[in-house]
Amino acid sequence: MGISEETWLVTGGAGFIGSNFIRHALNVRDGLRIRCLDKLTYAGNLRNLEGLDKQYGDRYQFVRGCITDTTIVSGAMTGVDRVVHFAAESHVDRSIVDAGAFIETNVKGTLVLLNAARSQGVRRFVQVSTDEVYGTLGDEGAFTEDTPLAANSPYSASKAGADLLARAFFHTHQLDVVITRCSNNYGRYQFPEKLIPLMITNALEGKPLPVYGKGLNVRDWIHVHDHCDGVLLACENGKAGEVYNFGGRAEKKNIEVVQTILRLLKKPESLIRYVEDRKGHDWRYAIDCQKSERELNWKRKYSFESGLAETVSWYLENESWWREVKSGEYQNFYKNYYGEL
Ligand code: NAD
Ligand code: TYD
């Protein structure tokens, strides 16, 4: 059976990366059917998936539900060939305040999905993970797929737990599992609690831009489209039991990112506020993604400069989208976390 006759279950498809993935996969794989399973937490937004039902008809289906609910999961997985698992609590700062939901969704939810995939005989399970499971780097070096797991935040610990469960299902139950680990994504539909969209939208609102510590921590930035392309290739051509890293080869200090955003928006640097550092703040992430380039023939399309400029334009053109998501529950988190900035 070719991909064009398959049905994939995409969990967390109403979030940032999941929605970009669904749009990308439906666009580039004729005939592929995608069922999205999403609880619609504060981070899930049906506007991210708007228009897909009209554009793709019965090739696209949405199911609202929680991945920890065995009945919902078993129903959603019926007739599914592959599972691409994005659903997660994904924000490090929230995991510092309260890790409970991270364990529930990221660890327990992944177990429920793995059990269902096993009992329903799905062909492949893709565990979408993060470079943060490898811990932190000093000023030199990069994470490879063989770097030992050394998660430092409750978020990354919960993702590492999920990755190890996925690995265990491959070894113990011969479930066909592929794990992907990616660096920091940016692009359209990213919830404005993460660095890049928070800085863009705060600057547009004329609000202060909270920079942790001295702004010298380093992240590697990848455009969400390039990540989605990597997940698609890993899902189709990855080898069972293997891990594939994806990164942007775009290491930047946080302050450089913030300054670039202000320049693109023609806003003053006086908006920057250095605030108390994040607890346990990982110093630097960098990814060696040669294995994915070599074995999956994966190639990035975006430079950081072109990707960031495109992303800033998207937020400029989609003000109603970000104003709506910023006006909800997020306001409570912002007040509690950042105080009177
Ligand atoms: P996000 O927070 O934007 O979206 C998460 C989605 O999962 C939301 O739609 C939410 O409603 C859904 N969800 C949460 N709990 C659920 C539950 N219990 N049941 C069903 N749905 C639930 O996250 P994102 O940034 O799109 O990240 C997606 C995945 O990619 C995560 O697994 C994350 O760990 C991983 N990842 C993210 C990045 C990044 O830079 N954002 C980098 C590497 C890996
Ligand atoms: P974030 O987007 O939360 O991603 P992650 O913690 O998963 O890497 O943060 C990216 C970097 O930006 C990280 O070093 C923390 C920093 N940061 C700030 O300086 N201020 C902020 O308000 C936020 C949200 C992040």
Coordinates of C-alpha atoms and ligand atoms in Angstrom, one line a residue:
M1 CA 0.0 0.0 0.0
G2 CA 1.4 3.5 -0.9
I3 CA 1.3 6.5 1.3
S4 CA -1.5 7.8 -0.8
E5 CA -3.8 5.2 0.6
E6 CA -2.8 5.5 4.2
T7 CA -4.5 7.1 7.2
W8 CA -2.3 8.9 9.8
L9 CA -3.3 9.9 13.3
V10 CA -1.6 13.2 14.2
T11 CA -1.9 14.0 17.9
G12 CA -1.6 17.7 19.0
G13 CA -2.4 18.8 15.5
A14 CA -4.1 22.0 16.7
G15 CA -0.9 23.3 18.2
F16 CA 2.0 25.1 16.6
I17 CA 4.1 22.4 15.0
G18 CA 1.2 19.8 14.6
S19 CA -0.9 22.2 12.6
N20 CA 2.0 23.2 10.3
F21 CA 2.7 19.4 9.9
I22 CA -0.9 18.6 8.9
R23 CA -0.9 21.4 6.3
H24 CA 2.4 20.3 4.9
A25 CA 1.7 16.6 4.7
L26 CA -1.7 17.0 3.1
N27 CA -0.2 19.4 0.6
V28 CA 2.7 17.3 -0.5
R29 CA 1.2 13.8 -0.2
D30 CA -1.7 13.3 -2.6
G31 CA -4.4 11.1 -1.2
L32 CA -3.0 10.8 2.3
R33 CA -5.7 11.0 5.0
I34 CA -5.0 12.6 8.3
R35 CA -7.0 12.4 11.5
C36 CA -6.1 15.0 14.1
L37 CA -6.6 14.1 17.8
D38 CA -6.3 17.2 20.1
K39 CA -7.7 18.1 23.5
L40 CA -7.6 21.8 22.6
T41 CA -5.8 23.0 25.7
Y42 CA -4.8 26.7 26.0
A43 CA -2.2 25.9 23.3
G44 CA -4.6 24.2 20.9
N45 CA -6.5 26.4 18.5
L46 CA -8.9 25.3 15.7
R47 CA -8.0 28.5 13.8
N48 CA -4.6 26.9 13.1
L49 CA -6.5 24.3 11.1
E50 CA -9.0 26.6 9.5
G51 CA -10.0 25.8 5.9
L52 CA -8.6 22.2 5.8
D53 CA -12.0 20.6 5.8
K54 CA -13.1 22.6 2.8
Q55 CA -9.8 22.2 1.0
Y56 CA -9.3 18.5 1.6
G57 CA -12.8 17.1 2.3
D58 CA -12.7 13.6 3.9
R59 CA -8.9 13.5 3.7
Y60 CA -8.9 15.6 6.9
Q61 CA -10.8 14.8 10.1
F62 CA -10.7 16.4 13.6
V63 CA -11.4 14.5 16.8
R64 CA -11.4 16.4 20.1
G65 CA -10.1 14.4 23.0
C66 CA -7.3 13.7 25.5
I67 CA -4.5 11.3 24.7
T68 CA -4.7 9.9 28.3
D69 CA -8.3 8.7 27.6
T70 CA -8.0 5.1 26.5
T71 CA -11.5 4.9 25.0
I72 CA -11.0 8.1 22.9
V73 CA -7.5 7.0 21.8
S74 CA -8.7 3.5 20.8
G75 CA -11.5 5.0 18.7
A76 CA -9.2 7.6 17.1
M77 CA -6.6 5.0 16.2
T78 CA -9.1 2.6 14.5
G79 CA -7.9 2.0 10.9
V80 CA -4.8 4.1 11.3
D81 CA -1.5 3.1 9.5
R82 CA 0.9 5.5 11.2
V83 CA 0.8 7.7 14.3
V84 CA 2.7 11.0 14.4
H85 CA 2.7 12.1 18.1
F86 CA 3.1 15.8 18.7
A87 CA 0.6 16.3 21.6
A88 CA 2.4 17.6 24.7
E89 CA 2.6 20.3 27.3
S90 CA 5.5 22.2 25.7
H91 CA 6.4 25.3 27.7
V92 CA 9.5 25.0 30.0
D93 CA 8.4 28.0 32.2
R94 CA 5.0 26.4 32.9
S95 CA 6.7 23.1 33.9
I96 CA 8.7 25.0 36.4
V97 CA 5.5 26.4 38.0
D98 CA 3.7 23.0 38.0
A99 CA 5.0 19.8 36.4
G100 CA 1.8 17.8 36.9
A101 CA 0.2 18.2 33.5
F102 CA 3.5 17.5 31.9
I103 CA 3.7 14.0 33.5
E104 CA 0.0 13.3 32.7
T105 CA 0.1 14.3 29.0
N106 CA 3.7 13.8 28.0
V107 CA 4.4 10.5 29.9
K108 CA 1.1 8.9 30.6
G109 CA -0.5 10.1 27.4
T110 CA 2.4 8.7 25.4
L111 CA 2.0 5.3 27.1
V112 CA -1.7 5.2 26.3
L113 CA -0.9 5.9 22.6
L114 CA 1.9 3.3 22.5
N115 CA -0.4 0.6 24.0
A116 CA -3.2 1.4 21.5
A117 CA -0.7 1.4 18.6
R118 CA 0.6 -1.9 19.7
S119 CA -2.8 -3.5 20.2
Q120 CA -4.2 -2.1 16.9
G121 CA -1.1 -3.1 14.9
V122 CA -0.2 0.3 13.5
R123 CA 2.7 0.2 11.0
R124 CA 4.8 3.0 12.6
F125 CA 4.8 5.3 15.6
V126 CA 6.7 8.6 15.4
Q127 CA 7.6 10.1 18.8
V128 CA 8.2 13.8 18.1
S129 CA 10.7 15.0 20.7
T130 CA 13.2 17.7 21.5
D131 CA 16.9 18.3 21.8
E132 CA 16.2 19.4 25.4
V133 CA 16.3 15.8 26.5
Y134 CA 20.1 15.9 26.0
G135 CA 20.4 18.5 28.7
T136 CA 22.7 21.5 28.2
L137 CA 26.0 22.2 26.4
G138 CA 28.9 24.5 27.3
D139 CA 30.3 26.8 24.7
E140 CA 31.5 24.0 22.4
G141 CA 30.1 20.9 20.7
A142 CA 26.7 19.7 19.5
F143 CA 24.2 17.0 20.5
T144 CA 24.2 13.9 18.4
E145 CA 21.7 11.0 18.4
D146 CA 24.2 9.2 20.8
T147 CA 24.4 11.9 23.4
P148 CA 23.1 10.5 26.7
L149 CA 19.8 11.8 27.9
A150 CA 20.3 14.4 30.8
A151 CA 17.1 16.4 31.0
N152 CA 17.2 19.4 33.3
S153 CA 13.7 20.9 33.3
P154 CA 10.5 19.1 34.3
Y155 CA 9.4 19.6 30.7
S156 CA 12.4 17.9 29.2
A157 CA 12.3 15.2 31.9
S158 CA 8.8 14.4 30.9
K159 CA 9.8 14.3 27.2
A160 CA 12.8 12.0 28.0
G161 CA 10.4 9.7 29.9
A162 CA 8.2 9.5 26.9
D163 CA 11.1 8.9 24.5
L164 CA 12.3 6.0 26.8
L165 CA 8.9 4.5 26.8
A166 CA 8.8 4.7 23.0
R167 CA 12.2 3.1 22.8
A168 CA 11.1 0.4 25.3
F169 CA 8.1 -0.5 23.1
F170 CA 10.4 -1.0 20.2
H171 CA 12.8 -3.3 22.1
T172 CA 10.2 -5.1 24.2
H173 CA 7.2 -5.3 21.9
Q174 CA 8.8 -4.8 18.5
L175 CA 6.5 -1.8 17.9
D176 CA 7.9 0.1 14.9
V177 CA 9.0 3.3 16.6
V178 CA 11.0 6.3 15.2
I179 CA 12.1 9.1 17.5
T180 CA 12.8 12.6 16.2
R181 CA 14.6 15.3 18.2
C182 CA 14.6 18.9 17.1
S183 CA 15.9 22.3 18.2
N184 CA 13.8 25.4 18.8
N185 CA 11.2 26.0 16.2
Y186 CA 9.7 29.3 15.0
G187 CA 7.1 30.3 12.4
R188 CA 3.4 30.9 12.0
Y189 CA 0.9 29.7 14.6
Q190 CA 3.4 29.6 17.5
F191 CA 1.7 30.4 20.8
P192 CA 3.1 33.8 22.0
E193 CA 4.5 32.3 25.3
K194 CA 7.7 31.2 23.5
L195 CA 10.5 33.6 22.9
I196 CA 10.1 34.7 19.3
P197 CA 6.3 35.2 19.1
L198 CA 6.3 36.7 22.7
M199 CA 8.9 39.3 21.7
I200 CA 7.2 40.1 18.3
T201 CA 3.8 40.6 19.9
N202 CA 4.9 42.5 23.0
A203 CA 6.9 44.8 20.7
L204 CA 3.8 45.4 18.6
E205 CA 1.8 46.1 21.7
G206 CA 4.5 48.5 23.0
K207 CA 5.0 46.3 26.0
P208 CA 8.4 45.5 27.7
L209 CA 10.3 42.5 26.3
P210 CA 11.4 40.2 29.2
V211 CA 14.9 38.8 28.6
Y212 CA 16.1 36.2 31.2
G213 CA 19.4 36.8 32.9
K214 CA 21.8 38.6 30.6
G215 CA 20.3 37.3 27.4
L216 CA 23.4 35.3 26.6
N217 CA 21.9 31.8 26.6
V218 CA 22.2 30.2 23.1
R219 CA 19.5 28.4 21.2
D220 CA 19.6 26.8 17.7
W221 CA 16.6 28.0 15.7
I222 CA 14.9 26.1 12.9
H223 CA 11.9 27.1 10.8
V224 CA 8.9 25.0 11.6
H225 CA 8.5 24.0 7.9
D226 CA 12.0 22.5 7.9
H227 CA 11.2 20.5 11.0
C228 CA 7.9 19.3 9.6
D229 CA 9.6 18.1 6.4
G230 CA 12.1 16.2 8.6
V231 CA 9.3 14.5 10.6
L232 CA 7.6 13.5 7.3
L233 CA 10.8 12.0 6.0
A234 CA 11.4 10.2 9.3
C235 CA 7.9 8.9 9.3
E236 CA 8.2 7.5 5.7
N237 CA 11.8 6.5 5.4
G238 CA 13.3 6.4 8.9
K239 CA 14.6 3.1 10.2
A240 CA 12.6 1.4 13.1
G241 CA 14.2 1.9 16.5
E242 CA 16.3 4.9 15.3
V243 CA 16.6 8.5 16.5
Y244 CA 16.9 11.4 14.1
N245 CA 18.0 14.9 15.1
F246 CA 16.9 18.1 13.3
G247 CA 18.4 21.5 13.7
G248 CA 18.7 24.8 11.9
R249 CA 22.5 25.4 12.1
A250 CA 21.5 28.8 13.4
E251 CA 22.9 29.3 16.9
K252 CA 22.0 32.7 18.4
K253 CA 22.2 34.3 21.8
N254 CA 18.7 35.3 23.0
I255 CA 19.6 38.9 23.0
E256 CA 20.6 38.8 19.3
V257 CA 17.2 37.3 18.4
V258 CA 15.4 40.0 20.4
Q259 CA 17.5 42.8 18.8
T260 CA 16.9 41.4 15.3
I261 CA 13.1 41.3 15.9
L262 CA 13.2 44.9 17.1
R263 CA 15.1 46.0 14.0
L264 CA 12.7 44.2 11.7
L265 CA 9.7 45.9 13.5
K266 CA 11.5 49.3 13.7
K267 CA 10.9 49.4 17.5
P268 CA 13.3 50.8 20.0
E269 CA 15.7 48.7 22.1
S270 CA 14.5 50.6 25.2
L271 CA 11.6 48.0 25.2
I272 CA 14.1 45.3 26.5
R273 CA 13.9 44.5 30.2
Y274 CA 16.5 42.2 31.7
V275 CA 14.5 40.1 34.3
E276 CA 15.4 37.4 36.8
D277 CA 16.9 34.3 35.1
R278 CA 14.9 31.2 34.5
K279 CA 15.5 28.5 37.2
G280 CA 17.9 25.8 35.9
H281 CA 18.2 27.7 32.6
D282 CA 20.0 25.5 30.1
W283 CA 23.0 27.4 28.8
R284 CA 23.3 26.3 25.2
Y285 CA 21.7 23.9 22.7
A286 CA 23.2 22.9 19.3
I287 CA 22.3 20.0 17.1
D288 CA 24.4 17.8 14.9
C289 CA 21.9 16.7 12.2
Q290 CA 24.3 15.0 9.7
K291 CA 22.6 11.7 10.3
S292 CA 19.2 13.1 9.0
E293 CA 20.9 14.8 6.1
R294 CA 22.7 11.6 5.1
E295 CA 20.1 8.9 5.8
L296 CA 16.8 10.8 5.2
N297 CA 18.2 13.1 2.5
W298 CA 16.7 16.0 4.6
K299 CA 17.7 19.5 3.6
R300 CA 16.7 22.8 5.2
K301 CA 15.1 25.4 3.0
Y302 CA 15.2 28.4 5.4
S303 CA 18.0 30.5 6.7
F304 CA 17.3 32.1 10.1
E305 CA 17.3 35.6 8.5
S306 CA 14.7 34.8 5.8
G307 CA 12.6 32.6 8.1
L308 CA 12.5 35.2 10.9
A309 CA 11.6 38.0 8.4
E310 CA 8.7 35.8 7.0
T311 CA 7.6 35.0 10.6
V312 CA 7.5 38.7 11.7
S313 CA 5.4 39.5 8.6
W314 CA 3.0 36.7 9.5
Y315 CA 2.4 38.1 13.0
L316 CA 2.0 41.6 11.5
E317 CA -0.6 40.3 9.1
N318 CA -2.4 38.1 11.6
E319 CA -3.0 40.4 14.5
S320 CA -6.5 39.0 15.3
W321 CA -5.0 35.5 15.7
W322 CA -2.4 36.5 18.3
R323 CA -4.6 39.1 20.1
E324 CA -7.2 36.3 20.6
V325 CA -4.8 33.8 22.0
K326 CA -3.1 36.4 24.2
S327 CA -6.4 37.6 25.7
G328 CA -7.4 34.2 27.2
E329 CA -6.0 32.1 30.0
Y330 CA -2.5 33.2 29.0
Q331 CA -3.0 36.6 30.8
N332 CA -3.2 34.8 34.1
F333 CA 0.0 32.9 33.5
Y334 CA 1.8 36.1 32.3
K335 CA 0.8 38.1 35.4
N336 CA 1.8 35.3 37.8
Y337 CA 5.1 34.5 36.0
Y338 CA 6.4 37.9 35.0
G339 CA 4.7 40.0 37.7
E340 CA 4.5 43.7 37.2
L341 CA 7.0 44.0 34.3
Ligands
NAD1 P1 2.1 23.4 21.4 O1 2.0 23.6 22.8 O2 2.0 24.6 20.4 O3 0.9 22.4 21.0 C1 0.6 21.3 21.7 C2 -0.8 20.7 21.2 O4 -1.0 19.5 22.0 C3 -1.9 21.6 21.5 O5 -2.8 21.7 20.3 C4 -2.7 21.0 22.7 O6 -4.1 21.3 22.6 C5 -2.4 19.5 22.4 N1 -2.5 18.8 23.7 C6 -1.9 19.1 24.9 N2 -2.2 18.1 25.8 C7 -3.0 17.2 25.2 C8 -3.7 16.1 25.6 N3 -3.6 15.6 26.9 N4 -4.4 15.4 24.7 C9 -4.5 15.8 23.4 N5 -3.9 16.9 23.0 C10 -3.2 17.6 23.8 O7 3.4 22.6 21.1 P2 4.4 22.6 19.9 O8 5.4 23.7 20.1 O9 3.6 22.5 18.6 O10 5.2 21.2 20.1 C11 4.7 20.0 19.5 C12 5.6 18.9 19.8 O11 6.9 19.1 19.4 C13 5.8 18.6 21.4 O12 5.8 17.2 21.6 C14 7.1 19.2 21.7 O13 7.7 18.6 22.8 C15 7.9 19.0 20.4 N6 8.9 20.0 20.1 C16 8.7 21.3 20.1 C17 9.7 22.2 19.8 C18 9.4 23.7 19.8 O14 10.4 24.5 19.5 N7 8.2 24.2 19.9 C19 11.0 21.8 19.5 C20 11.2 20.4 19.5 C21 10.2 19.5 19.8
TYD2 P1 11.6 29.3 24.9 O1 11.0 29.9 23.7 O2 10.7 29.2 26.1 O3 12.1 27.9 24.5 P2 13.0 26.8 25.3 O4 13.1 27.2 26.7 O5 12.3 25.5 25.1 O6 14.4 26.8 24.7 O7 12.9 30.1 25.3 C1 13.9 30.3 24.4 C2 15.0 31.0 25.1 O8 14.6 32.4 25.4 C3 15.4 30.4 26.5 O9 16.8 30.6 26.7 C4 14.7 31.3 27.5 C5 14.6 32.6 26.8 N1 13.4 33.4 27.2 C6 13.5 34.8 27.6 O10 14.7 35.3 27.8 N2 12.4 35.5 27.9 C7 11.2 34.9 27.8 O11 10.2 35.6 28.1 C8 11.0 33.6 27.3 C9 9.7 33.0 27.1 C10 12.2 32.9 27.0

